[in-house]
Short mmCIF file of C-alpha atoms in Angstrom, two decimals:
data_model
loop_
_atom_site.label_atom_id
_atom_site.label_comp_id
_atom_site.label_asym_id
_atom_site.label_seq_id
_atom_site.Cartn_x
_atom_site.Cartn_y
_atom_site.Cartn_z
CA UNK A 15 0.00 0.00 0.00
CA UNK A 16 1.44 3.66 -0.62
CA UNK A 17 1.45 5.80 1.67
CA UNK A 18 3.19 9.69 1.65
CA UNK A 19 4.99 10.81 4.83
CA UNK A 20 5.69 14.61 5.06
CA UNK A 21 8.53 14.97 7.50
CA UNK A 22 7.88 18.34 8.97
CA UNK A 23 4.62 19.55 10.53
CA UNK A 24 5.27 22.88 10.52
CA UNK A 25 8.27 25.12 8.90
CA UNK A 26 9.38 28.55 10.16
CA UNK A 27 11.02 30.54 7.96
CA UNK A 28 12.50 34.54 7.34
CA UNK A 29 11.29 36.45 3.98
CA UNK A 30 13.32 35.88 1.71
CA UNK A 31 15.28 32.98 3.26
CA UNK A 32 15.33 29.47 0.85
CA UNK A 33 13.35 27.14 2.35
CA UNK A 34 13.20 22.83 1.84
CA UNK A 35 9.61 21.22 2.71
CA UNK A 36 10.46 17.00 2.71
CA UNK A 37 8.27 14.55 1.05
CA UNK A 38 8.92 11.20 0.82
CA UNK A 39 6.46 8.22 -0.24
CA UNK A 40 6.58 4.29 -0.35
CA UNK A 41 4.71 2.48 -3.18
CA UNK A 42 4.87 -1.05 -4.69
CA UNK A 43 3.69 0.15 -8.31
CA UNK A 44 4.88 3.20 -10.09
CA UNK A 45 3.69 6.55 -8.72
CA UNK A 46 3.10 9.80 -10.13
CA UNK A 47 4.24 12.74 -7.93
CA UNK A 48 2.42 16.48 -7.21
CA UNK A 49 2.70 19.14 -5.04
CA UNK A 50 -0.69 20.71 -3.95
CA UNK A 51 -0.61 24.16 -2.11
CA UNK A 52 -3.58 25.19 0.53
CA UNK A 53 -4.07 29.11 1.13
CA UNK A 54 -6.99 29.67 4.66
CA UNK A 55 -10.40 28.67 3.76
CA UNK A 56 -9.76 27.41 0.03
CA UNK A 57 -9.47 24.23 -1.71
CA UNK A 58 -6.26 22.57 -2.91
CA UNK A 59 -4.36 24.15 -6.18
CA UNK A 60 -1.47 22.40 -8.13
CA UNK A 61 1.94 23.82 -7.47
CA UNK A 62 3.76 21.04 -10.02
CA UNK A 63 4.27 17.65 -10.49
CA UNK A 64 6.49 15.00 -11.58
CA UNK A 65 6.37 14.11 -15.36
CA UNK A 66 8.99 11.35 -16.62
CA UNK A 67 12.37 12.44 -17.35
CA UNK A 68 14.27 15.47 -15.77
CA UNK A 69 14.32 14.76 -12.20
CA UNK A 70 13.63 18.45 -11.11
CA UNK A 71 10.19 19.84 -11.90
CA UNK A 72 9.70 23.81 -11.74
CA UNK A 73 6.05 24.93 -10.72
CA UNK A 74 4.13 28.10 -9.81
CA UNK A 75 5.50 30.73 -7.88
CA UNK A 76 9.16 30.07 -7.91
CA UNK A 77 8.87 26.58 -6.53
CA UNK A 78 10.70 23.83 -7.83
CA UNK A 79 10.57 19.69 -6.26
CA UNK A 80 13.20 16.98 -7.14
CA UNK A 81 12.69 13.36 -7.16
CA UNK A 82 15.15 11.23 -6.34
CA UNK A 83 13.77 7.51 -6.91
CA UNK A 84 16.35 5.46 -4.91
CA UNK A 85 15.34 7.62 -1.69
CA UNK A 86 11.78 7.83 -2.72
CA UNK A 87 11.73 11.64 -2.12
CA UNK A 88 10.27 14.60 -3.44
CA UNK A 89 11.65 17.56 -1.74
CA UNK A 90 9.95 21.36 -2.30
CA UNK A 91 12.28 24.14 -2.51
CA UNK A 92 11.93 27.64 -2.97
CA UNK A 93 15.24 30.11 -3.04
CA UNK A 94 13.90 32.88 -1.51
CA UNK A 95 10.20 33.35 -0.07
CA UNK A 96 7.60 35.82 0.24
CA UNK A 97 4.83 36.29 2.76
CA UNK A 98 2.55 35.33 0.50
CA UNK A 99 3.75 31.68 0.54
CA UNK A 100 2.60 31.30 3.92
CA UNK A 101 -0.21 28.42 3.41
CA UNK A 102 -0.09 24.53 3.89
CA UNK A 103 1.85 22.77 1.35
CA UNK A 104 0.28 18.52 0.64
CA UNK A 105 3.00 16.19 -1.32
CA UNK A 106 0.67 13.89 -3.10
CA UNK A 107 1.22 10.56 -5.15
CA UNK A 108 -0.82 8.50 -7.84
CA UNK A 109 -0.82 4.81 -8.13
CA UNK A 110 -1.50 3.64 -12.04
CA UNK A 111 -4.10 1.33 -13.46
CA UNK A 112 -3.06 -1.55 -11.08
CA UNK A 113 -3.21 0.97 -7.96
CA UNK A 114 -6.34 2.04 -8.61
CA UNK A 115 -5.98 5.58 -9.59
CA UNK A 116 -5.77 6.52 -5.95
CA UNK A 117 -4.23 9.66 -4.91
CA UNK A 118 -2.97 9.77 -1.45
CA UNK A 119 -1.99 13.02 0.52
CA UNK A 120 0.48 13.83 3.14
CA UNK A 121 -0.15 15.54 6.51
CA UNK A 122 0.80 18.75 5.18
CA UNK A 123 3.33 21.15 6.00
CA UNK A 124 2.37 24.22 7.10
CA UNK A 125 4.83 27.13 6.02
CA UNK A 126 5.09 30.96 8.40
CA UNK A 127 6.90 32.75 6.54
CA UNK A 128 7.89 35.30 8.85
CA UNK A 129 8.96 39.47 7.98
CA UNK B 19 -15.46 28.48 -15.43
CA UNK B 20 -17.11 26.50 -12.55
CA UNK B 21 -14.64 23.80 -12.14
CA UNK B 22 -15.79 21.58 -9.30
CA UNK B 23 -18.67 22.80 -7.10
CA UNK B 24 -19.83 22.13 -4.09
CA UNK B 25 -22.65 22.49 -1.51
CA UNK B 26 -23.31 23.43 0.57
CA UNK B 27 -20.57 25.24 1.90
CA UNK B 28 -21.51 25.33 5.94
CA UNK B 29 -23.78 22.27 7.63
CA UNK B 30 -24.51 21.78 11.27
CA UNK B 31 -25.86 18.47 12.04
CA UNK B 32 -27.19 16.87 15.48
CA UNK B 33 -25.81 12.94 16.07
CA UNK B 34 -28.08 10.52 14.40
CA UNK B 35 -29.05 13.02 11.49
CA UNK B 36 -28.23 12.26 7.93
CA UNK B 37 -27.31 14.36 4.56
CA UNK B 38 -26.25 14.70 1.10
CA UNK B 39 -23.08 16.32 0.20
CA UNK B 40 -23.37 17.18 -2.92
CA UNK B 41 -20.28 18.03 -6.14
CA UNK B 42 -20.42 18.18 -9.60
CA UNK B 43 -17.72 18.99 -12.06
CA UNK B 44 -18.25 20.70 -16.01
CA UNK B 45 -14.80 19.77 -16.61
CA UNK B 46 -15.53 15.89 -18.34
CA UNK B 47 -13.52 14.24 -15.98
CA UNK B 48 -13.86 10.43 -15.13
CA UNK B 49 -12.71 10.37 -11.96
CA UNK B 50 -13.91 11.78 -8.72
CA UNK B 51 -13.30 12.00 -5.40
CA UNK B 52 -13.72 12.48 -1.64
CA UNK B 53 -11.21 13.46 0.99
CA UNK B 54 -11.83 14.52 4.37
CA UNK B 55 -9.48 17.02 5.73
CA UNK B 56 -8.54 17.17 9.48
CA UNK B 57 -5.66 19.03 11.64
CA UNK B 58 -2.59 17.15 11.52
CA UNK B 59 -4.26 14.27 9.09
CA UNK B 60 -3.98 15.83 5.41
CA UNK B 61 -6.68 14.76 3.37
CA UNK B 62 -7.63 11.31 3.75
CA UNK B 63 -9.78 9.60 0.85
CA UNK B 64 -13.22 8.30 1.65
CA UNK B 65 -14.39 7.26 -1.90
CA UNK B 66 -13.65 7.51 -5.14
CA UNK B 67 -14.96 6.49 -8.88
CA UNK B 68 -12.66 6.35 -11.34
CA UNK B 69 -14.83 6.33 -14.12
CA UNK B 70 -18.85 6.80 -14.37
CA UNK B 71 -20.83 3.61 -12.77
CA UNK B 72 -17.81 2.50 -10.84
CA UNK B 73 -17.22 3.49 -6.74
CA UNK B 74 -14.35 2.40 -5.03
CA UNK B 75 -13.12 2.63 -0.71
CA UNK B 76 -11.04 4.90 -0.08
CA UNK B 77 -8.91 4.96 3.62
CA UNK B 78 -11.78 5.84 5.52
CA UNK B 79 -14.95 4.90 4.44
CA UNK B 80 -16.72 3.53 7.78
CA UNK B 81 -20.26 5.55 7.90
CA UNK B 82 -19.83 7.36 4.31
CA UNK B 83 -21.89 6.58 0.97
CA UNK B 84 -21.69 7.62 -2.31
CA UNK B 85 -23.04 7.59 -5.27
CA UNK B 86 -22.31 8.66 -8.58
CA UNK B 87 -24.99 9.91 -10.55
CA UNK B 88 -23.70 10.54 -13.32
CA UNK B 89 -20.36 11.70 -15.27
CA UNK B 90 -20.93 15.43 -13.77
CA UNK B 91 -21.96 14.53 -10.22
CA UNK B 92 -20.59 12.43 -6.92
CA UNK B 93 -22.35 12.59 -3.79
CA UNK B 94 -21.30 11.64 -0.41
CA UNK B 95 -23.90 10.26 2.03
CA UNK B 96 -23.94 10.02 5.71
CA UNK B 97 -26.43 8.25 7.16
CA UNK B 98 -26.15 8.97 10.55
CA UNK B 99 -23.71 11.59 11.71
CA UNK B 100 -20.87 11.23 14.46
CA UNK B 101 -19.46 13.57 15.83
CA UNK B 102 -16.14 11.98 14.12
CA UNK B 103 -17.28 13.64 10.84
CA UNK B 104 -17.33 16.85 12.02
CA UNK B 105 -14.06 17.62 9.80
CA UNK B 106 -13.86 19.82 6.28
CA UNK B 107 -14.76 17.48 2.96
CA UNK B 108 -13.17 18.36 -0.41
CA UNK B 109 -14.56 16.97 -3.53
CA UNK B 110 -11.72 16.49 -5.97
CA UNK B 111 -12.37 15.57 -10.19
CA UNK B 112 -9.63 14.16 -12.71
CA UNK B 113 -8.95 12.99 -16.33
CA UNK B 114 -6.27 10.55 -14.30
CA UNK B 115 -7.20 6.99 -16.59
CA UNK B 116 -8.49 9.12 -19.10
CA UNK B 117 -5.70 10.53 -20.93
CA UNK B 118 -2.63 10.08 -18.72
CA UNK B 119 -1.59 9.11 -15.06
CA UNK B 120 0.04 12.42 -13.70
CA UNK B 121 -3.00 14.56 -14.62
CA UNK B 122 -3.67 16.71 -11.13
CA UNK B 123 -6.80 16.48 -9.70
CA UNK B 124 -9.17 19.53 -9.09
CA UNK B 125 -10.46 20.62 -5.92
CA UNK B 126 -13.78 22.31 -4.55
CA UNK B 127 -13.97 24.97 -1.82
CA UNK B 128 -15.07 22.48 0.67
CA UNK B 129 -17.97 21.82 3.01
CA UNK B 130 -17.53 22.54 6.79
CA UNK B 131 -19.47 20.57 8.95
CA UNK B 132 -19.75 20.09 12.51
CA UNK B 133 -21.79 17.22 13.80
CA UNK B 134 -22.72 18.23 17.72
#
C-alpha cells in the first residue's frame, strides 16, 4: 500500500530565506508525484508535479521539487520566499491502473513565513 | 469556469441526522473524489470512482456513501452523523485513466461541517 509521509509539521522561515519542505512516499507500483498548495479557507491548487524524465520539476511561484527515486523523495524548494507563501503545502502521489488511480496526501506542511 | 462545485458550503448536524453532500464537475472528468481534511491528518480519501458507474473505498470509508450519478456529479452520504465527521470534505475531479496518469486532480472549496 502507498502511503506519503511529510517529514515536517510545521516550517518557520525569514522572507526571503530558501526554504526545503520533505516529502517522501513508499509504493509497490509506479507513482506519479504532485505538489498541492492550501491558502486559509480554500481548496487545494497544483503547485507542479512530476512528469517522466528530468528529475527536477519547476512549478508556480518560484517553486521547484526533485525526485530522487532510490530515496523515494520529493523535496519542495523555494530560493527565496515571500509572505505570500505562507499556506499549507500537501506532497501527493498517484498509483497507475493496477493501484487504482488513488491519490494519497500527506499531513501537510504548514509554512510561516515570517517578515 | 465552474470547475468543481460544491454544496453546501456550511452544515450543522445533530448525532443521528443524515445528509447529502453534494459536487459536480463541467470539466468531463472520469474520476472523482472524496477526501476529508482534518488538523494534523492531510486529506484522507473516503471514496472515489474512477470512471462513471464504478465506486471504489477509499482509507476511511466507515459511515460514508456515495453515489455517482452521473459523469458530472458524486455525492457523499452520511447516514447517521458522528461527531467523528465533524471535519472539512473536499470533492476532488480528474482525467487521471483518461488521458494520462500524472493529470492533477481539481479541488472544490469544501464543506464545513460540525456534527454536535
Amino acid at each position: 500500500a502507498q502511503s506519503v509521509t511529510q517529514l515536517d509539521s510545521q516550517v518557520p522561515v525569514f522572507e526571503e530565506a530558501p526554504v526545503e519542505l520533505r516529502c517522501n512516499y513508499s509504493s509497490s507500483v509506479s507513482v506519479y508525484l504532485f505538489w498541492y498548495v492550501q491558502y486559509p479557507n480554500q481548496g487545494l491548487q497544483l503547485l507542479l508535479k512530476y512528469l517522466s524524465g528530468s528529475t527536477l520539476v519547476k512549478g508556480i511561484n518560484g517553486f521547484e521539487a526533485e525526485f530522487n527515486k532510490s530515496q523515494t523523495s520529493f523535496h519542495l524548494r523555494k530560493p527565496s520566499v515571500h509572505i505570500s507563501d505562507t499556506a499549507e503545502y500537501f506532497c501527493a502521489v498517484t498509483e497507475g491502473p493496477t493501484g487504482g488511480f488513488k491519490t494519497i496526501f500527506g499531513a501537510g506542511t504548514r509554512l510561516f513565513v515570517k517578515a | 469556469n465552474a470547475g468543481v462545485t460544491q454544496t453546501p458550503k456550511f452544515q450543522v448536524l445533530k448525532t443521528g441526522q443524515s445528509m447529502t453532500l453534494q459536487c459536480a464537475q463541467d470539466m468531463n472528468h472520469n474520476s472523482m473524489y472524496w477526501y476529508r481534511q482534518d488538523p494534523g491528518m492531510g486529506l484522507r480519501l473516503i471514496y472515489y470512482s474512477a470512471s462513471e458507474g464504478t465506486t471504489d473505498k477509499g482509507e476511511v470509508p466507515n459511515g460514508y456513501n456515495v453515489s455517482r450519478l452521473n459523469k458530472r456529479e458524486f455525492s457523499l452520504r452520511l447516514e447517521s452523523a458522528a461527531p467523528s465527521q465533524t471535519s472539512v470534505y473536499f470533492c476532488a475531479s480528474s482525467t487521471v485513466g483518461q488521458s494520462s496518469y500524472n493529470s492533477p486532480l481539481h479541488f472544490g472549496n469544501g464543506t464545513r461541517l460540525t456534527v454536535t
